[in-house]
């Protein structure tokens, strides 16, 4: 639909709230909040690294973020975009803001795993989580430029993206940065392991090599993260893992995310790498699998052969069901608490 005025869009939002499905009702409410007279709007975090929380952000900062995305990806007025993420979270909200600020044509669908496969439409731009991408591989050709965020991208999934013509990017960001502040190309000639900053964003690191984000057009204060990186310049870095998750085993520091990436192509069950106390090593690496009772435990000889002696799991645990956020991120801390409860 084409909206010639804010009043027309507001009327449409009211229809969504009264007659729409759950995701449409959420979008309608967000549009009303966006069009009201307040300078701020409430957003909530996904809860992947702690309890979900609500926070107030300036609408002008969301506008600046939208413009930065438009500039970086060269997405002008009349860009055709797909919103298949929940409008309850920042990624979905920002797709709506980009459409309103930049004058895009936005197609809205339910945030289902195979949302892209349900229509014949083609799009200039879309944003998805890895879970959706996994279930939409054959349909990705309908999108010219795709960004993936909201969770880690496995090596297996990244390998599958290499034969796809769509320009595909991984994003780095969080609710506090109003979606992404850096991206890296996942396929094609521009494929890289390096994240590059969006316009007006600068990076540095603290004494523990954790990323610090200076994005004054988006957030007023410098954001100190727990993401350990290799800083390449003030606008580029390689992501290593979370400081909270670093394992010190025998004096050697192991990033579980790096080990998970090495194992991703050979372990087909959902899994994560963590640690437990060890009298000799201090901490020892463990592998935790999401495994239903009837599924036999795989042989890990091939998978473990890719790892160094310190990276190799010393023990394997299974749980029947992992804990996920609403945006399909594994809640690592919750799974570890569950494991400790039953050990």
Short mmCIF file of C-alpha atoms in Angstrom, two decimals:
data_model
loop_
_atom_site.label_atom_id
_atom_site.label_comp_id
_atom_site.label_asym_id
_atom_site.label_seq_id
_atom_site.Cartn_x
_atom_site.Cartn_y
_atom_site.Cartn_z
CA UNK A 1 0.00 0.00 0.00
CA UNK A 2 1.08 3.58 -0.67
CA UNK A 3 0.68 6.06 2.19
CA UNK A 4 0.54 9.70 1.17
CA UNK A 5 0.52 11.04 4.75
CA UNK A 6 1.19 10.16 8.36
CA UNK A 7 -2.57 10.19 8.95
CA UNK A 8 -3.08 7.50 6.32
CA UNK A 9 -0.35 5.36 7.85
CA UNK A 10 -1.85 5.88 11.30
CA UNK A 11 -5.26 4.76 10.07
CA UNK A 12 -3.65 1.67 8.59
CA UNK A 13 -1.92 0.90 11.89
CA UNK A 14 -5.28 1.00 13.66
CA UNK A 15 -6.63 -1.59 11.22
CA UNK A 16 -3.61 -3.81 11.92
CA UNK A 17 -4.20 -3.65 15.66
CA UNK A 18 -7.90 -4.50 15.34
CA UNK A 19 -7.85 -7.06 12.53
CA UNK A 20 -4.26 -8.22 12.12
CA UNK A 21 -2.35 -11.32 13.16
CA UNK A 22 0.00 -11.14 16.14
CA UNK A 23 2.99 -9.76 14.19
CA UNK A 24 0.72 -7.27 12.40
CA UNK A 25 -0.71 -6.06 15.69
CA UNK A 26 2.83 -5.54 17.00
CA UNK A 27 3.74 -3.58 13.88
CA UNK A 28 0.60 -1.47 14.17
CA UNK A 29 1.39 -0.56 17.78
CA UNK A 30 4.97 0.32 16.87
CA UNK A 31 3.81 2.59 14.06
CA UNK A 32 1.53 4.41 16.51
CA UNK A 33 4.38 4.87 18.97
CA UNK A 34 6.61 6.06 16.13
CA UNK A 35 4.11 8.67 14.97
CA UNK A 36 3.24 10.06 18.40
CA UNK A 37 4.72 13.28 19.80
CA UNK A 38 7.29 11.70 22.11
CA UNK A 39 11.02 11.90 21.31
CA UNK A 40 11.75 8.42 22.68
CA UNK A 41 10.48 4.93 22.14
CA UNK A 42 10.74 1.76 24.24
CA UNK A 43 12.63 -1.24 22.90
CA UNK A 44 13.52 -4.55 24.53
CA UNK A 45 16.56 -6.80 24.32
CA UNK A 46 16.34 -10.42 23.19
CA UNK A 47 17.78 -11.87 26.40
CA UNK A 48 20.53 -13.96 24.81
CA UNK A 49 23.22 -12.76 27.27
CA UNK A 50 21.01 -12.03 30.26
CA UNK A 51 17.47 -11.25 31.28
CA UNK A 52 15.47 -9.34 28.63
CA UNK A 53 15.23 -5.68 29.53
CA UNK A 54 13.44 -2.60 28.27
CA UNK A 55 15.26 0.59 27.35
CA UNK A 56 14.40 4.02 26.02
CA UNK A 57 16.02 5.22 22.78
CA UNK A 58 15.69 8.45 20.83
CA UNK A 59 13.74 8.31 17.59
CA UNK A 60 16.33 10.59 16.00
CA UNK A 61 18.98 7.95 16.68
CA UNK A 62 16.83 5.32 14.98
CA UNK A 63 16.47 7.65 12.00
CA UNK A 64 20.26 8.05 11.86
CA UNK A 65 20.73 4.29 11.99
CA UNK A 66 18.25 3.81 9.15
CA UNK A 67 20.04 6.39 7.00
CA UNK A 68 23.42 4.74 7.66
CA UNK A 69 22.07 1.40 6.44
CA UNK A 70 20.64 3.03 3.33
CA UNK A 71 23.97 4.68 2.54
CA UNK A 72 26.13 1.62 3.21
CA UNK A 73 24.04 -0.80 1.15
CA UNK A 74 23.03 1.78 -1.50
CA UNK A 75 19.30 1.36 -0.90
CA UNK A 76 17.46 4.43 -2.23
CA UNK A 77 13.80 5.46 -2.18
CA UNK A 78 11.40 2.82 -3.56
CA UNK A 79 13.66 -0.04 -2.46
CA UNK A 80 11.51 -3.16 -2.11
CA UNK A 81 12.19 -4.79 1.26
CA UNK A 82 10.91 -7.75 3.25
CA UNK A 83 10.09 -7.61 6.96
CA UNK A 84 9.98 -11.21 8.21
CA UNK A 85 11.31 -10.52 11.72
CA UNK A 86 9.24 -9.84 14.81
CA UNK A 87 8.39 -6.14 15.24
CA UNK A 88 8.71 -6.75 18.99
CA UNK A 89 12.51 -6.59 18.73
CA UNK A 90 14.96 -4.02 17.41
CA UNK A 91 15.75 -5.78 14.11
CA UNK A 92 12.08 -5.84 13.12
CA UNK A 93 11.48 -2.31 14.37
CA UNK A 94 14.43 -0.98 12.40
CA UNK A 95 13.19 -2.53 9.15
CA UNK A 96 9.94 -0.62 9.64
CA UNK A 97 11.85 2.58 10.47
CA UNK A 98 14.00 2.23 7.35
CA UNK A 99 10.89 1.87 5.23
CA UNK A 100 9.26 4.96 6.74
CA UNK A 101 12.40 7.13 6.76
CA UNK A 102 13.88 6.10 3.41
CA UNK A 103 10.63 5.66 1.48
CA UNK A 104 10.84 1.94 0.90
CA UNK A 105 8.12 -0.43 -0.24
CA UNK A 106 7.82 -2.89 2.65
CA UNK A 107 6.27 -6.36 2.43
CA UNK A 108 5.41 -7.67 5.90
CA UNK A 109 5.10 -11.38 6.68
CA UNK A 110 4.87 -13.48 9.83
CA UNK A 111 8.32 -14.13 11.38
CA UNK A 112 8.27 -17.81 10.48
CA UNK A 113 11.24 -20.00 9.64
CA UNK A 114 10.29 -20.28 5.96
CA UNK A 115 8.71 -16.85 5.49
CA UNK A 116 10.69 -16.14 2.31
CA UNK A 117 9.40 -19.28 0.59
CA UNK A 118 5.72 -18.42 1.00
CA UNK A 119 5.48 -15.70 -1.68
CA UNK A 120 6.71 -15.20 -5.23
CA UNK A 121 7.77 -11.60 -4.56
CA UNK A 122 11.33 -10.45 -5.25
CA UNK A 123 13.11 -8.01 -2.96
CA UNK A 124 16.01 -5.57 -3.10
CA UNK A 125 16.72 -6.05 0.60
CA UNK A 126 15.80 -8.36 3.48
CA UNK A 127 16.97 -9.18 7.00
CA UNK A 128 16.76 -12.67 8.50
CA UNK A 129 18.10 -14.74 11.38
CA UNK A 130 20.28 -17.81 10.62
CA UNK A 131 17.40 -20.17 11.41
CA UNK A 132 15.29 -18.57 8.68
CA UNK A 133 18.15 -18.58 6.19
CA UNK A 134 18.69 -22.30 6.78
CA UNK A 135 15.05 -22.96 5.85
CA UNK A 136 15.06 -20.61 2.85
CA UNK A 137 18.20 -21.53 0.91
CA UNK A 138 16.42 -22.29 -2.36
CA UNK A 139 14.41 -19.06 -2.13
CA UNK A 140 17.30 -16.68 -1.37
CA UNK A 141 17.62 -15.92 -5.09
CA UNK A 142 14.51 -13.75 -4.66
CA UNK A 143 16.58 -11.27 -2.60
CA UNK A 144 19.30 -9.01 -4.07
CA UNK A 145 20.90 -8.05 -0.75
CA UNK A 146 20.43 -9.99 2.49
CA UNK A 147 21.68 -9.26 5.99
CA UNK A 148 21.82 -12.00 8.63
CA UNK A 149 21.86 -11.23 12.35
CA UNK A 150 20.49 -12.29 15.68
CA UNK A 151 22.73 -15.34 16.12
CA UNK A 152 25.95 -17.04 15.08
CA UNK A 153 26.27 -18.30 11.52
CA UNK A 154 27.66 -21.82 11.40
CA UNK A 155 30.45 -22.78 9.02
CA UNK A 156 28.06 -25.30 7.46
CA UNK A 157 25.50 -22.59 6.67
CA UNK A 158 28.17 -20.20 5.42
CA UNK A 159 29.46 -22.89 3.06
CA UNK A 160 25.97 -23.35 1.62
CA UNK A 161 25.74 -19.63 0.85
CA UNK A 162 28.73 -19.70 -1.50
CA UNK A 163 26.74 -20.91 -4.51
CA UNK A 164 24.02 -18.27 -4.10
CA UNK A 165 24.11 -15.10 -6.21
CA UNK A 166 22.45 -12.94 -3.54
CA UNK A 167 24.81 -10.48 -1.85
CA UNK A 168 24.77 -11.81 1.72
CA UNK A 169 26.20 -10.08 4.79
CA UNK A 170 26.61 -11.00 8.46
CA UNK A 171 25.86 -8.13 10.82
CA UNK A 172 27.30 -7.10 14.17
CA UNK A 173 25.15 -5.13 16.56
CA UNK A 174 22.78 -5.20 19.50
CA UNK A 175 19.68 -3.48 20.80
CA UNK A 176 21.80 -0.71 22.30
CA UNK A 177 23.26 0.11 18.87
CA UNK A 178 19.82 0.04 17.22
CA UNK A 179 20.58 -2.98 15.06
CA UNK A 180 23.89 -3.34 13.22
CA UNK A 181 26.93 -1.07 13.34
CA UNK A 182 29.23 -3.35 11.31
CA UNK A 183 28.88 -5.93 8.55
CA UNK A 184 30.98 -8.51 6.70
CA UNK A 185 30.34 -10.11 3.32
CA UNK A 186 29.67 -13.84 3.57
CA UNK A 187 29.83 -14.86 -0.10
CA UNK A 188 31.01 -13.80 -3.53
CA UNK A 189 34.20 -11.97 -4.47
CA UNK A 190 33.91 -9.69 -1.44
CA UNK A 191 33.77 -12.53 1.09
CA UNK A 192 35.75 -11.69 4.22
CA UNK A 193 36.19 -12.54 7.90
CA UNK A 194 36.49 -8.83 8.72
CA UNK A 195 33.64 -6.67 9.98
CA UNK A 196 33.55 -3.13 8.58
CA UNK A 197 31.87 -0.18 10.26
CA UNK A 198 28.81 1.63 9.00
CA UNK A 199 29.12 5.39 8.39
CA UNK A 200 30.06 7.50 11.45
CA UNK A 201 30.98 4.45 13.56
CA UNK A 202 34.45 3.98 15.10
CA UNK A 203 35.95 1.14 17.13
CA UNK A 204 38.66 0.63 19.71
CA UNK A 205 39.42 -2.03 22.34
CA UNK A 206 39.92 -2.04 26.11
CA UNK A 207 42.70 -3.74 28.09
CA UNK A 208 41.00 -7.12 27.67
CA UNK A 209 40.67 -6.75 23.88
CA UNK A 210 36.92 -6.19 24.17
CA UNK A 211 35.30 -4.03 21.53
CA UNK A 212 34.28 -0.47 22.35
CA UNK A 213 31.84 1.26 19.99
CA UNK A 214 31.78 4.98 19.33
CA UNK A 215 28.64 5.78 17.30
CA UNK A 216 27.53 9.27 18.39
CA UNK A 217 24.83 9.54 15.72
CA UNK A 218 23.16 6.40 17.10
CA UNK A 219 23.98 6.21 20.80
CA UNK A 220 25.30 9.12 22.93
CA UNK A 221 27.80 7.21 25.06
CA UNK A 222 30.62 4.83 24.10
CA UNK A 223 29.40 1.24 24.39
CA UNK A 224 31.72 -1.22 26.12
CA UNK A 225 30.99 -4.75 24.97
CA UNK A 226 32.10 -8.18 26.16
CA UNK A 227 33.00 -9.18 22.60
CA UNK A 228 36.70 -9.97 22.23
CA UNK A 229 38.04 -8.88 18.84
CA UNK A 230 41.21 -8.45 16.84
CA UNK A 231 41.11 -4.75 16.03
CA UNK A 232 42.45 -4.09 12.52
CA UNK A 233 41.67 -0.38 12.32
CA UNK A 234 39.29 2.16 13.81
CA UNK A 235 36.63 0.87 11.39
CA UNK A 236 37.33 -2.86 11.12
CA UNK A 237 37.81 -5.93 13.32
CA UNK A 238 37.70 -9.72 13.46
CA UNK A 239 35.33 -11.17 16.06
CA UNK A 240 36.87 -13.78 18.37
CA UNK A 241 34.21 -14.55 20.99
CA UNK A 242 32.59 -13.43 24.22
CA UNK A 243 34.79 -12.55 27.21
CA UNK A 244 32.19 -14.18 29.46
CA UNK A 245 32.70 -17.50 27.68
CA UNK A 246 36.52 -17.67 27.53
CA UNK A 247 37.86 -20.94 28.93
CA UNK A 248 41.22 -20.95 30.73
CA UNK A 249 42.42 -24.55 30.53
CA UNK A 250 45.95 -25.24 31.72
CA UNK A 251 46.82 -21.57 31.23
CA UNK A 252 45.64 -21.62 27.60
CA UNK A 253 42.68 -19.38 26.72
CA UNK A 254 40.11 -21.03 24.48
CA UNK A 255 37.25 -19.22 22.72
CA UNK A 256 34.33 -21.69 22.67
CA UNK A 257 32.81 -19.91 19.66
CA UNK A 258 35.97 -20.62 17.64
CA UNK A 259 35.86 -24.29 18.61
CA UNK A 260 32.17 -24.46 17.70
CA UNK A 261 32.96 -23.06 14.26
CA UNK A 262 35.54 -25.80 13.68
CA UNK A 263 33.03 -28.50 14.68
CA UNK A 264 29.98 -27.10 12.92
CA UNK A 265 30.45 -28.94 9.61
CA UNK A 266 30.77 -32.39 11.22
CA UNK A 267 28.39 -32.29 14.21
CA UNK A 268 24.83 -32.22 12.93
CA UNK A 269 23.02 -31.98 16.28
CA UNK A 270 22.59 -28.61 18.02
CA UNK A 271 25.57 -28.23 20.36
CA UNK A 272 27.73 -25.81 22.29
CA UNK A 273 31.20 -25.78 23.80
CA UNK A 274 31.56 -24.84 27.47
CA UNK A 275 33.71 -25.71 30.49
CA UNK A 276 33.64 -27.22 33.94
CA UNK A 277 36.09 -27.21 36.85
CA UNK A 278 39.12 -29.49 36.64
CA UNK A 279 41.59 -30.12 39.48
CA UNK A 280 44.61 -30.17 37.17
CA UNK A 281 43.68 -27.81 34.31
CA UNK A 282 41.58 -25.36 36.32
CA UNK A 283 38.88 -25.64 33.65
CA UNK A 284 38.32 -28.34 31.09
CA UNK A 285 36.45 -28.08 27.79
CA UNK A 286 33.15 -29.93 27.50
CA UNK A 287 30.70 -30.55 24.67
CA UNK A 288 26.95 -30.24 25.31
CA UNK A 289 24.53 -31.73 22.79
CA UNK A 290 20.80 -31.31 22.32
CA UNK A 291 19.83 -34.96 21.82
CA UNK A 292 16.54 -36.77 21.90
CA UNK A 293 16.67 -40.15 23.65
CA UNK A 294 16.09 -42.18 20.50
CA UNK A 295 18.94 -40.56 18.53
CA UNK A 296 22.25 -42.47 18.86
CA UNK A 297 25.31 -40.50 19.93
CA UNK A 298 27.58 -39.80 16.92
CA UNK A 299 31.25 -40.79 16.63
CA UNK A 300 33.24 -37.62 17.26
CA UNK A 301 36.66 -38.90 16.14
CA UNK A 302 36.61 -36.99 12.84
CA UNK A 303 35.23 -33.82 14.42
CA UNK A 304 37.72 -33.79 17.29
CA UNK A 305 40.66 -34.40 14.94
CA UNK A 306 40.29 -30.75 13.82
CA UNK A 307 41.00 -29.50 17.34
CA UNK A 308 44.15 -28.93 19.36
CA UNK A 309 44.72 -30.92 22.53
CA UNK A 310 43.47 -28.06 24.71
CA UNK A 311 40.40 -27.44 22.53
CA UNK A 312 39.31 -31.08 22.51
CA UNK A 313 36.33 -31.74 24.82
CA UNK A 314 37.25 -33.86 27.82
CA UNK A 315 33.63 -34.81 28.49
CA UNK A 316 30.36 -34.96 26.53
CA UNK A 317 26.95 -34.19 28.02
CA UNK A 318 23.49 -34.34 26.49
CA UNK A 319 20.28 -32.50 27.31
CA UNK A 320 16.93 -33.26 25.72
CA UNK A 321 16.10 -29.65 24.81
CA UNK A 322 18.17 -26.49 24.55
CA UNK A 323 16.82 -23.17 25.78
CA UNK A 324 16.34 -20.53 23.08
CA UNK A 325 15.33 -16.90 23.02
CA UNK A 326 12.35 -15.75 20.98
CA UNK A 327 14.80 -14.83 18.22
CA UNK A 328 16.26 -18.37 18.14
CA UNK A 329 19.53 -17.62 19.96
CA UNK A 330 20.82 -20.38 22.23
CA UNK A 331 20.70 -19.25 25.86
CA UNK A 332 24.11 -20.57 26.83
CA UNK A 333 23.95 -19.62 30.51
CA UNK A 334 20.52 -21.19 30.98
CA UNK A 335 21.74 -24.47 29.46
CA UNK A 336 24.78 -24.50 31.75
CA UNK A 337 22.55 -23.90 34.78
CA UNK A 338 20.31 -26.77 33.66
CA UNK A 339 23.30 -29.06 33.24
CA UNK A 340 24.70 -28.23 36.68
CA UNK A 341 21.33 -28.93 38.24
CA UNK A 342 21.26 -32.51 37.01
CA UNK A 343 24.98 -33.38 37.24
#
